[in-house]
Amino acid sequence: MTDQPPNGLPRYRLLTGPDDAKFCHRVSEALELGYRLHGSPAATFDGGQVIVAQALLWRGEQG
């Protein structure tokens, strides 16, 4: 395992988007790469759809 995320990705990421299968797949892909969830997800309603956010840290980060 490496100390750095692959492909020049940052150690901290905040994924956001509509609450749909695509968003869930993005989070799942990040977990498969070696990121871990950081904190609880957040959700808001923009008047048309639910928008969600999930913070992720590279596994080497302490938090």
C-alpha positions as MATLAB code, in Angstrom:
seq = 'MTDQPPNGLPRYRLLTGPDDAKFCHRVSEALELGYRLHGSPAATFDGGQVIVAQALLWRGEQG';
ca = [
       0.000    0.000    0.000;
       1.218    3.433   -0.848;
       1.226    6.570    1.279;
      -0.169    8.624   -1.601;
      -3.474    8.320   -3.471;
      -3.221    7.095   -7.088;
      -3.302    9.266  -10.198;
      -2.404   12.465   -8.348;
      -5.695   12.501   -6.424;
      -5.757   14.622   -3.249;
      -5.576   13.053    0.212;
      -8.878   14.737    1.149;
     -11.908   14.636   -1.113;
     -15.447   15.925   -0.757;
     -17.752   14.189   -3.183;
     -21.043   15.944   -3.916;
     -23.942   15.366   -6.251;
     -27.537   14.283   -6.602;
     -28.556   11.432   -4.311;
     -28.588    8.730   -6.968;
     -26.854    5.501   -7.948;
     -24.080    7.423   -9.744;
     -23.133    9.211   -6.522;
     -23.146    5.929   -4.584;
     -20.881    4.358   -7.217;
     -18.456    7.311   -6.958;
     -18.206    6.857   -3.193;
     -17.825    3.082   -3.585;
     -15.044    3.538   -6.154;
     -13.171    5.869   -3.806;
     -13.467    3.303   -0.992;
     -12.126    0.602   -3.315;
      -9.132    2.837   -4.135;
      -8.275    3.058   -0.443;
     -10.104    6.135    0.808;
     -12.136    5.927    4.000;
     -15.265    7.806    4.994;
     -14.673   10.883    7.128;
     -17.665   12.009    9.149;
     -21.294   11.605    8.310;
     -22.812   12.368    4.919;
     -24.713   15.624    4.488;
     -27.899   16.125    2.502;
     -29.895   19.131    1.358;
     -32.811   19.762   -0.965;
     -32.256   22.305   -3.727;
     -35.921   22.664   -4.642;
     -35.780   19.894   -7.219;
     -33.655   17.091   -5.889;
     -31.704   15.926   -2.866;
     -27.999   16.839   -3.035;
     -25.575   14.830   -0.902;
     -21.964   15.219    0.185;
     -19.466   12.782    1.678;
     -15.959   13.595    2.862;
     -13.220   11.023    2.310;
      -9.644   10.781    3.567;
      -6.821    8.767    2.106;
      -6.200    5.795    4.399;
      -2.868    7.196    5.590;
      -4.497   10.295    7.100;
      -5.342   10.370   10.793;
      -8.563   12.014   11.779;
];
